[in-house]
Amino acid sequence: MVSPVRIDLHTHSDRSDGTTPPADLVAHAHAFGIDVLALTDHDTTEGWAEAAAAARRLGVTLVPGIEISCRFAGHGVHLLAYLPDPTFPPLVEELARILDGRRSRLPATLAKLRGLGIDIDTDDVRRAAAGAVAMGRPHVADVLVAKGVVRNREEAFDLFLRTGGPAYVERYAADLVAMVHTVAAAGGMTVLAHPWASRHHHEALDRDGLARLAEAGLAGVEVDHQDHDAAARQRLRDIAADLDLVVTGSSDYHGAGKLDHEIGCNTTAQDCYERLVALARAAAAASGRSAPAVVGA
Ligand code: AMP
Ligand code: FE
Ligand code: FE
Ligand code: ZN
């Protein structure tokens, strides 16, 4: 019997809030028996080239992606974008705006922490986020860990940084429906990341919301994710089947930055992956953009 192809379509490197450089991430995936890997750093394509070189060296198939910070009905939502032309100006502009929002939020976050008696300065966070283009709350969390205020990122979020928490500050995020269109116009294809994760779950992403997104051109939903329990996975799978959305499963690996998210802990079925690649190819042809190809396919 031929062993099944192992496909993990959502991982982070240290170009955002993962702890592994892109090349090491690919090597780690290879060592774990992953055949097809997507690099999906938050709001940046910065790791693509390094990951692609490592993938070629090791014989791993690499799908270049981005996890884009979006907003839908007033709530933060993460959108996985695969294979868009990274030079498409509307996409470049939106990502720049999001990254700028990440940077300009930092002083406000630190001021809130100071108000709670915790003194951290910008340079501490810059150092913690050394390789990252997309800096964020996890890097602030790392400084809190280094200073002994909390034991790990999880505790930093629980006590201070979680949405609505005492040191939480909102930042700019792109309109979700507009971004689905933008990625399509860039020759790529979109999958909604962990729509029912407890941190993000909100009523707007019910069946009707997902139907609206499917109509806008969303290709798939991430069903198998550590933040979805068995009941949520089943219900989402049913809705996806109804709406003809492709089902994916992924680890959302962040290196040492996220516990219980080891690479390959959830995977995507090969037929689902092939459907996604075909949709991306169709989008690329329709857009007239020179979208990137899957590396090593
Ligand atoms: P930001 O991008 O700055 O808004 O921070 C959100 C990121 O923090 C997410 O992408 C997660 O990777 C991470 N995160 C959110 N909640 C937690 C948590 N409870 N423990 C560890 N990391 C978390
Ligand atoms: Fe993250
Ligand atoms: Fe996410
Ligand atoms: Zn993620």
CSV table of C-alpha atoms and ligand atoms in Angstrom, one decimal:
chain,number,residue,atom,x,y,z
A,1,MET,CA,0.0,0.0,0.0
A,2,VAL,CA,1.2,3.5,-0.8
A,3,SER,CA,1.4,5.6,2.4
A,4,PRO,CA,-0.8,8.6,2.4
A,5,VAL,CA,0.6,12.0,1.5
A,6,ARG,CA,0.8,14.1,4.7
A,7,ILE,CA,-0.4,17.7,4.1
A,8,ASP,CA,-0.2,20.5,6.7
A,9,LEU,CA,-1.5,23.9,5.3
A,10,HIS,CA,-1.1,26.3,8.2
A,11,THR,CA,2.3,27.0,10.0
A,12,HIS,CA,4.2,30.0,11.3
A,13,SER,CA,7.9,30.8,11.3
A,14,ASP,CA,9.8,33.5,13.2
A,15,ARG,CA,9.0,36.0,10.5
A,16,SER,CA,5.7,36.3,12.5
A,17,ASP,CA,5.0,34.8,15.8
A,18,GLY,CA,6.5,31.3,15.3
A,19,THR,CA,9.8,30.6,17.0
A,20,THR,CA,11.5,28.7,14.1
A,21,PRO,CA,13.3,30.3,11.1
A,22,PRO,CA,11.6,29.3,7.8
A,23,ALA,CA,14.3,26.9,6.7
A,24,ASP,CA,14.3,25.1,10.0
A,25,LEU,CA,10.5,25.0,9.9
A,26,VAL,CA,10.7,23.1,6.5
A,27,ALA,CA,13.3,20.8,7.9
A,28,HIS,CA,11.2,20.1,11.0
A,29,ALA,CA,8.2,19.3,8.8
A,30,HIS,CA,10.4,17.0,6.7
A,31,ALA,CA,11.6,15.2,9.8
A,32,PHE,CA,8.0,14.8,10.9
A,33,GLY,CA,7.1,13.1,7.6
A,34,ILE,CA,5.1,16.1,6.1
A,35,ASP,CA,5.1,15.9,2.3
A,36,VAL,CA,3.2,19.2,1.6
A,37,LEU,CA,3.7,22.2,3.8
A,38,ALA,CA,2.2,25.7,3.7
A,39,LEU,CA,4.0,28.6,5.3
A,40,THR,CA,1.4,31.0,6.5
A,41,ASP,CA,2.9,33.7,8.6
A,42,HIS,CA,0.7,36.5,9.9
A,43,ASP,CA,0.4,39.3,7.3
A,44,THR,CA,3.8,38.8,5.6
A,45,THR,CA,5.4,36.9,2.8
A,46,GLU,CA,8.9,37.5,4.1
A,47,GLY,CA,9.7,33.9,4.8
A,48,TRP,CA,8.7,32.5,1.4
A,49,ALA,CA,12.0,32.6,-0.3
A,50,GLU,CA,14.0,31.0,2.5
A,51,ALA,CA,11.3,28.3,2.9
A,52,ALA,CA,11.2,27.6,-0.8
A,53,ALA,CA,15.0,27.1,-1.0
A,54,ALA,CA,14.8,24.7,2.0
A,55,ALA,CA,11.9,22.9,0.4
A,56,ARG,CA,13.7,22.4,-2.9
A,57,ARG,CA,16.8,21.1,-1.0
A,58,LEU,CA,14.7,18.6,1.1
A,59,GLY,CA,12.1,17.5,-1.5
A,60,VAL,CA,9.2,19.0,0.5
A,61,THR,CA,6.3,20.5,-1.5
A,62,LEU,CA,5.8,24.1,-0.3
A,63,VAL,CA,2.7,26.2,-0.7
A,64,PRO,CA,3.4,29.9,-0.2
A,65,GLY,CA,0.7,31.4,2.0
A,66,ILE,CA,-0.3,34.2,4.4
A,67,GLU,CA,-2.6,34.3,7.4
A,68,ILE,CA,-4.2,37.7,7.0
A,69,SER,CA,-5.7,39.7,9.9
A,70,CYS,CA,-9.2,40.6,8.9
A,71,ARG,CA,-12.4,41.9,10.4
A,72,PHE,CA,-16.0,40.6,9.9
A,73,ALA,CA,-19.0,42.1,11.6
A,74,GLY,CA,-16.8,43.9,14.1
A,75,HIS,CA,-14.7,40.8,15.1
A,76,GLY,CA,-11.2,39.7,14.3
A,77,VAL,CA,-11.0,36.8,11.8
A,78,HIS,CA,-8.0,35.1,10.3
A,79,LEU,CA,-8.0,34.4,6.5
A,80,LEU,CA,-5.5,32.0,5.0
A,81,ALA,CA,-4.5,33.2,1.5
A,82,TYR,CA,-2.6,30.7,-0.7
A,83,LEU,CA,-0.6,31.4,-3.8
A,84,PRO,CA,-1.4,35.1,-4.4
A,85,ASP,CA,0.9,37.3,-6.4
A,86,PRO,CA,2.7,39.0,-3.5
A,87,THR,CA,3.4,42.1,-5.7
A,88,PHE,CA,-0.3,42.8,-6.4
A,89,PRO,CA,-0.5,46.5,-5.3
A,90,PRO,CA,-3.8,46.3,-3.4
A,91,LEU,CA,-2.6,43.3,-1.5
A,92,VAL,CA,0.8,44.9,-0.8
A,93,GLU,CA,-1.0,48.1,0.5
A,94,GLU,CA,-3.3,46.2,2.8
A,95,LEU,CA,-0.5,44.1,4.3
A,96,ALA,CA,1.5,47.3,4.9
A,97,ARG,CA,-1.4,48.9,6.6
A,98,ILE,CA,-1.8,45.8,8.9
A,99,LEU,CA,1.9,45.6,9.7
A,100,ASP,CA,1.8,49.3,10.5
A,101,GLY,CA,-1.1,48.8,12.8
A,102,ARG,CA,0.9,46.1,14.6
A,103,ARG,CA,3.8,48.4,15.1
A,104,SER,CA,1.8,51.4,16.2
A,105,ARG,CA,-0.2,49.3,18.7
A,106,LEU,CA,2.9,48.5,20.7
A,107,PRO,CA,3.4,51.7,22.7
A,108,ALA,CA,-0.3,51.6,23.8
A,109,THR,CA,0.0,48.0,24.9
A,110,LEU,CA,3.2,48.9,26.9
A,111,ALA,CA,1.4,51.9,28.5
A,112,LYS,CA,-1.4,49.6,29.6
A,113,LEU,CA,1.1,47.2,31.2
A,114,ARG,CA,2.8,50.1,32.9
A,115,GLY,CA,-0.5,51.1,34.3
A,116,LEU,CA,-0.6,47.6,35.8
A,117,GLY,CA,2.8,48.1,37.3
A,118,ILE,CA,4.8,46.1,34.7
A,119,ASP,CA,7.6,48.1,33.1
A,120,ILE,CA,8.7,46.9,29.6
A,121,ASP,CA,10.2,49.0,27.0
A,122,THR,CA,9.9,49.0,23.2
A,123,ASP,CA,13.4,47.8,22.7
A,124,ASP,CA,12.8,44.7,24.9
A,125,VAL,CA,9.9,43.7,22.5
A,126,ARG,CA,11.9,44.6,19.4
A,127,ARG,CA,14.7,42.3,20.6
A,128,ALA,CA,12.2,39.5,21.3
A,129,ALA,CA,10.7,40.0,17.8
A,130,ALA,CA,14.1,40.1,16.2
A,131,GLY,CA,13.4,38.1,13.1
A,132,ALA,CA,9.8,39.1,12.8
A,133,VAL,CA,8.3,41.4,10.3
A,134,ALA,CA,4.9,40.9,11.8
A,135,MET,CA,5.3,41.7,15.5
A,136,GLY,CA,2.5,41.1,17.9
A,137,ARG,CA,1.2,40.2,21.3
A,138,PRO,CA,3.2,36.9,21.4
A,139,HIS,CA,6.4,38.9,21.4
A,140,VAL,CA,5.2,41.1,24.3
A,141,ALA,CA,4.3,37.8,26.0
A,142,ASP,CA,7.8,36.5,25.4
A,143,VAL,CA,9.2,39.5,27.3
A,144,LEU,CA,6.8,38.9,30.1
A,145,VAL,CA,8.1,35.3,30.3
A,146,ALA,CA,11.7,36.5,30.2
A,147,LYS,CA,11.1,38.9,33.0
A,148,GLY,CA,9.5,36.2,35.1
A,149,VAL,CA,6.1,37.9,35.2
A,150,VAL,CA,4.4,34.8,33.7
A,151,ARG,CA,5.4,31.2,32.9
A,152,ASN,CA,4.5,31.1,29.2
A,153,ARG,CA,2.7,32.8,26.3
A,154,GLU,CA,-0.6,31.2,27.3
A,155,GLU,CA,-0.5,32.7,30.8
A,156,ALA,CA,0.5,36.1,29.4
A,157,PHE,CA,-2.6,36.1,27.2
A,158,ASP,CA,-4.9,34.8,30.0
A,159,LEU,CA,-3.8,37.5,32.4
A,160,PHE,CA,-3.1,40.5,30.2
A,161,LEU,CA,-3.1,40.3,26.4
A,162,ARG,CA,-6.2,38.3,25.4
A,163,THR,CA,-8.8,40.2,23.4
A,164,GLY,CA,-10.6,42.4,26.0
A,165,GLY,CA,-7.9,41.7,28.6
A,166,PRO,CA,-6.4,44.5,30.8
A,167,ALA,CA,-3.5,45.1,28.4
A,168,TYR,CA,-5.4,44.6,25.1
A,169,VAL,CA,-5.3,47.2,22.4
A,170,GLU,CA,-7.1,46.9,19.1
A,171,ARG,CA,-5.3,47.3,15.8
A,172,TYR,CA,-6.2,47.7,12.1
A,173,ALA,CA,-7.5,44.6,10.3
A,174,ALA,CA,-8.7,44.3,6.7
A,175,ASP,CA,-12.3,43.9,5.7
A,176,LEU,CA,-12.8,40.1,5.3
A,177,VAL,CA,-15.1,40.1,2.2
A,178,ALA,CA,-12.9,42.7,0.5
A,179,MET,CA,-9.8,40.6,1.2
A,180,VAL,CA,-11.4,37.5,-0.2
A,181,HIS,CA,-11.8,39.5,-3.5
A,182,THR,CA,-8.3,41.0,-3.2
A,183,VAL,CA,-6.6,37.6,-2.9
A,184,ALA,CA,-8.6,36.3,-5.9
A,185,ALA,CA,-7.6,39.3,-7.9
A,186,ALA,CA,-4.0,38.5,-6.9
A,187,GLY,CA,-4.5,35.1,-8.5
A,188,GLY,CA,-4.7,33.3,-5.1
A,189,MET,CA,-7.3,31.4,-3.1
A,190,THR,CA,-8.7,31.8,0.4
A,191,VAL,CA,-9.5,29.5,3.3
A,192,LEU,CA,-11.1,30.7,6.5
A,193,ALA,CA,-8.7,29.8,9.4
A,194,HIS,CA,-10.2,28.2,12.6
A,195,PRO,CA,-13.5,30.0,12.3
A,196,TRP,CA,-14.9,28.5,15.5
A,197,ALA,CA,-11.9,28.8,17.7
A,198,SER,CA,-13.1,29.9,21.1
A,199,ARG,CA,-11.0,33.1,20.9
A,200,HIS,CA,-12.5,34.1,17.6
A,201,HIS,CA,-15.9,32.4,17.6
A,202,HIS,CA,-18.8,34.7,17.1
A,203,GLU,CA,-22.3,34.5,15.7
A,204,ALA,CA,-21.5,36.2,12.4
A,205,LEU,CA,-19.5,33.1,11.3
A,206,ASP,CA,-22.6,30.9,11.4
A,207,ARG,CA,-24.0,29.0,8.4
A,208,ASP,CA,-25.4,32.3,6.9
A,209,GLY,CA,-22.1,34.1,7.4
A,210,LEU,CA,-20.2,31.2,5.8
A,211,ALA,CA,-22.7,31.2,2.9
A,212,ARG,CA,-22.0,34.9,2.3
A,213,LEU,CA,-18.3,34.3,2.3
A,214,ALA,CA,-18.7,31.3,-0.1
A,215,GLU,CA,-20.6,33.6,-2.4
A,216,ALA,CA,-17.8,36.1,-2.2
A,217,GLY,CA,-15.4,33.4,-3.5
A,218,LEU,CA,-14.1,31.8,-0.3
A,219,ALA,CA,-12.7,28.4,-1.3
A,220,GLY,CA,-12.5,26.6,2.0
A,221,VAL,CA,-12.7,26.4,5.8
A,222,GLU,CA,-10.2,25.0,8.2
A,223,VAL,CA,-12.2,22.4,10.0
A,224,ASP,CA,-9.6,20.2,11.7
A,225,HIS,CA,-7.8,22.6,14.1
A,226,GLN,CA,-6.8,22.2,17.7
A,227,ASP,CA,-9.1,25.0,18.8
A,228,HIS,CA,-12.2,23.1,17.4
A,229,ASP,CA,-13.7,20.3,19.5
A,230,ALA,CA,-15.2,17.2,17.9
A,231,ALA,CA,-18.7,18.6,17.8
A,232,ALA,CA,-17.6,21.8,16.2
A,233,ARG,CA,-15.6,19.9,13.6
A,234,GLN,CA,-18.6,17.7,12.7
A,235,ARG,CA,-20.9,20.7,12.4
A,236,LEU,CA,-18.5,22.7,10.3
A,237,ARG,CA,-17.8,19.7,8.1
A,238,ASP,CA,-21.5,19.4,7.4
A,239,ILE,CA,-21.9,23.1,6.6
A,240,ALA,CA,-18.8,23.0,4.3
A,241,ALA,CA,-20.3,20.1,2.4
A,242,ASP,CA,-23.6,22.0,2.1
A,243,LEU,CA,-21.9,25.1,0.8
A,244,ASP,CA,-19.4,23.2,-1.4
A,245,LEU,CA,-16.4,24.6,0.6
A,246,VAL,CA,-13.2,22.7,0.7
A,247,VAL,CA,-12.3,21.2,4.1
A,248,THR,CA,-8.8,21.6,5.4
A,249,GLY,CA,-6.9,20.5,8.5
A,250,SER,CA,-3.7,22.0,9.9
A,251,SER,CA,-1.5,22.3,12.9
A,252,ASP,CA,-1.2,26.1,13.1
A,253,TYR,CA,2.4,25.3,14.3
A,254,HIS,CA,4.2,28.1,16.1
A,255,GLY,CA,7.3,26.3,17.2
A,256,ALA,CA,7.8,26.6,21.0
A,257,GLY,CA,5.3,29.5,20.9
A,258,LYS,CA,2.1,27.4,21.1
A,259,LEU,CA,1.6,24.2,23.0
A,260,ASP,CA,-0.3,21.3,21.6
A,261,HIS,CA,0.1,22.5,18.0
A,262,GLU,CA,2.9,20.1,16.8
A,263,ILE,CA,3.4,20.0,13.1
A,264,GLY,CA,1.1,17.5,11.4
A,265,CYS,CA,-1.3,17.2,14.4
A,266,ASN,CA,-4.1,17.8,11.9
A,267,THR,CA,-3.8,17.3,8.2
A,268,THR,CA,-5.6,17.9,5.0
A,269,ALA,CA,-6.9,15.1,2.7
A,270,GLN,CA,-5.2,14.8,-0.6
A,271,ASP,CA,-8.3,15.3,-2.7
A,272,CYS,CA,-9.1,18.5,-0.8
A,273,TYR,CA,-5.6,19.8,-1.3
A,274,GLU,CA,-5.8,19.0,-5.0
A,275,ARG,CA,-9.1,20.9,-5.3
A,276,LEU,CA,-7.5,23.9,-3.6
A,277,VAL,CA,-4.6,23.9,-6.0
A,278,ALA,CA,-6.9,23.7,-9.0
A,279,LEU,CA,-8.9,26.6,-7.7
A,280,ALA,CA,-5.7,28.6,-7.2
A,281,ARG,CA,-4.7,27.8,-10.8
A,282,ALA,CA,-8.1,28.9,-12.1
A,283,ALA,CA,-7.8,32.2,-10.1
A,284,ALA,CA,-4.4,32.8,-11.4
A,285,ALA,CA,-5.5,32.3,-15.0
A,286,ALA,CA,-8.6,34.6,-14.5
A,287,SER,CA,-6.6,37.3,-12.7
A,288,GLY,CA,-3.9,37.6,-15.3
A,289,ARG,CA,-1.4,38.0,-12.5
A,290,SER,CA,1.8,36.0,-12.3
A,291,ALA,CA,1.0,34.1,-9.1
A,292,PRO,CA,3.6,31.9,-7.6
A,293,ALA,CA,3.5,28.1,-8.2
A,294,VAL,CA,3.6,25.4,-5.6
A,295,VAL,CA,7.3,24.8,-5.0
A,296,GLY,CA,8.5,21.3,-5.9
A,297,ALA,CA,5.1,20.0,-7.2
B,1,AMP,P1,-1.7,39.5,17.5
B,1,AMP,O1,-1.3,39.0,16.1
B,1,AMP,O2,-0.6,40.4,18.0
B,1,AMP,O3,-3.0,40.1,17.6
B,1,AMP,O4,-1.6,38.3,18.4
B,1,AMP,C1,-2.4,37.1,18.1
B,1,AMP,C2,-1.6,35.9,18.1
B,1,AMP,O5,-1.3,35.5,19.4
B,1,AMP,C3,-2.3,34.7,17.4
B,1,AMP,O6,-1.8,34.6,16.1
B,1,AMP,C4,-1.8,33.5,18.2
B,1,AMP,O7,-0.7,32.9,17.6
B,1,AMP,C5,-1.3,34.1,19.5
B,1,AMP,N1,-2.2,33.7,20.7
B,1,AMP,C6,-3.4,34.1,20.8
B,1,AMP,N2,-3.9,33.7,22.0
B,1,AMP,C7,-2.9,32.9,22.6
B,1,AMP,C8,-2.8,32.2,23.8
B,1,AMP,N3,-3.8,32.1,24.6
B,1,AMP,N4,-1.6,31.6,24.0
B,1,AMP,C9,-0.6,31.7,23.1
B,1,AMP,N5,-0.6,32.4,22.0
B,1,AMP,C10,-1.8,33.0,21.7
B,2,FE,FE,-0.1,33.4,15.7
B,3,FE,FE,-4.9,32.3,13.4
B,4,ZN,ZN,-2.1,30.7,12.5
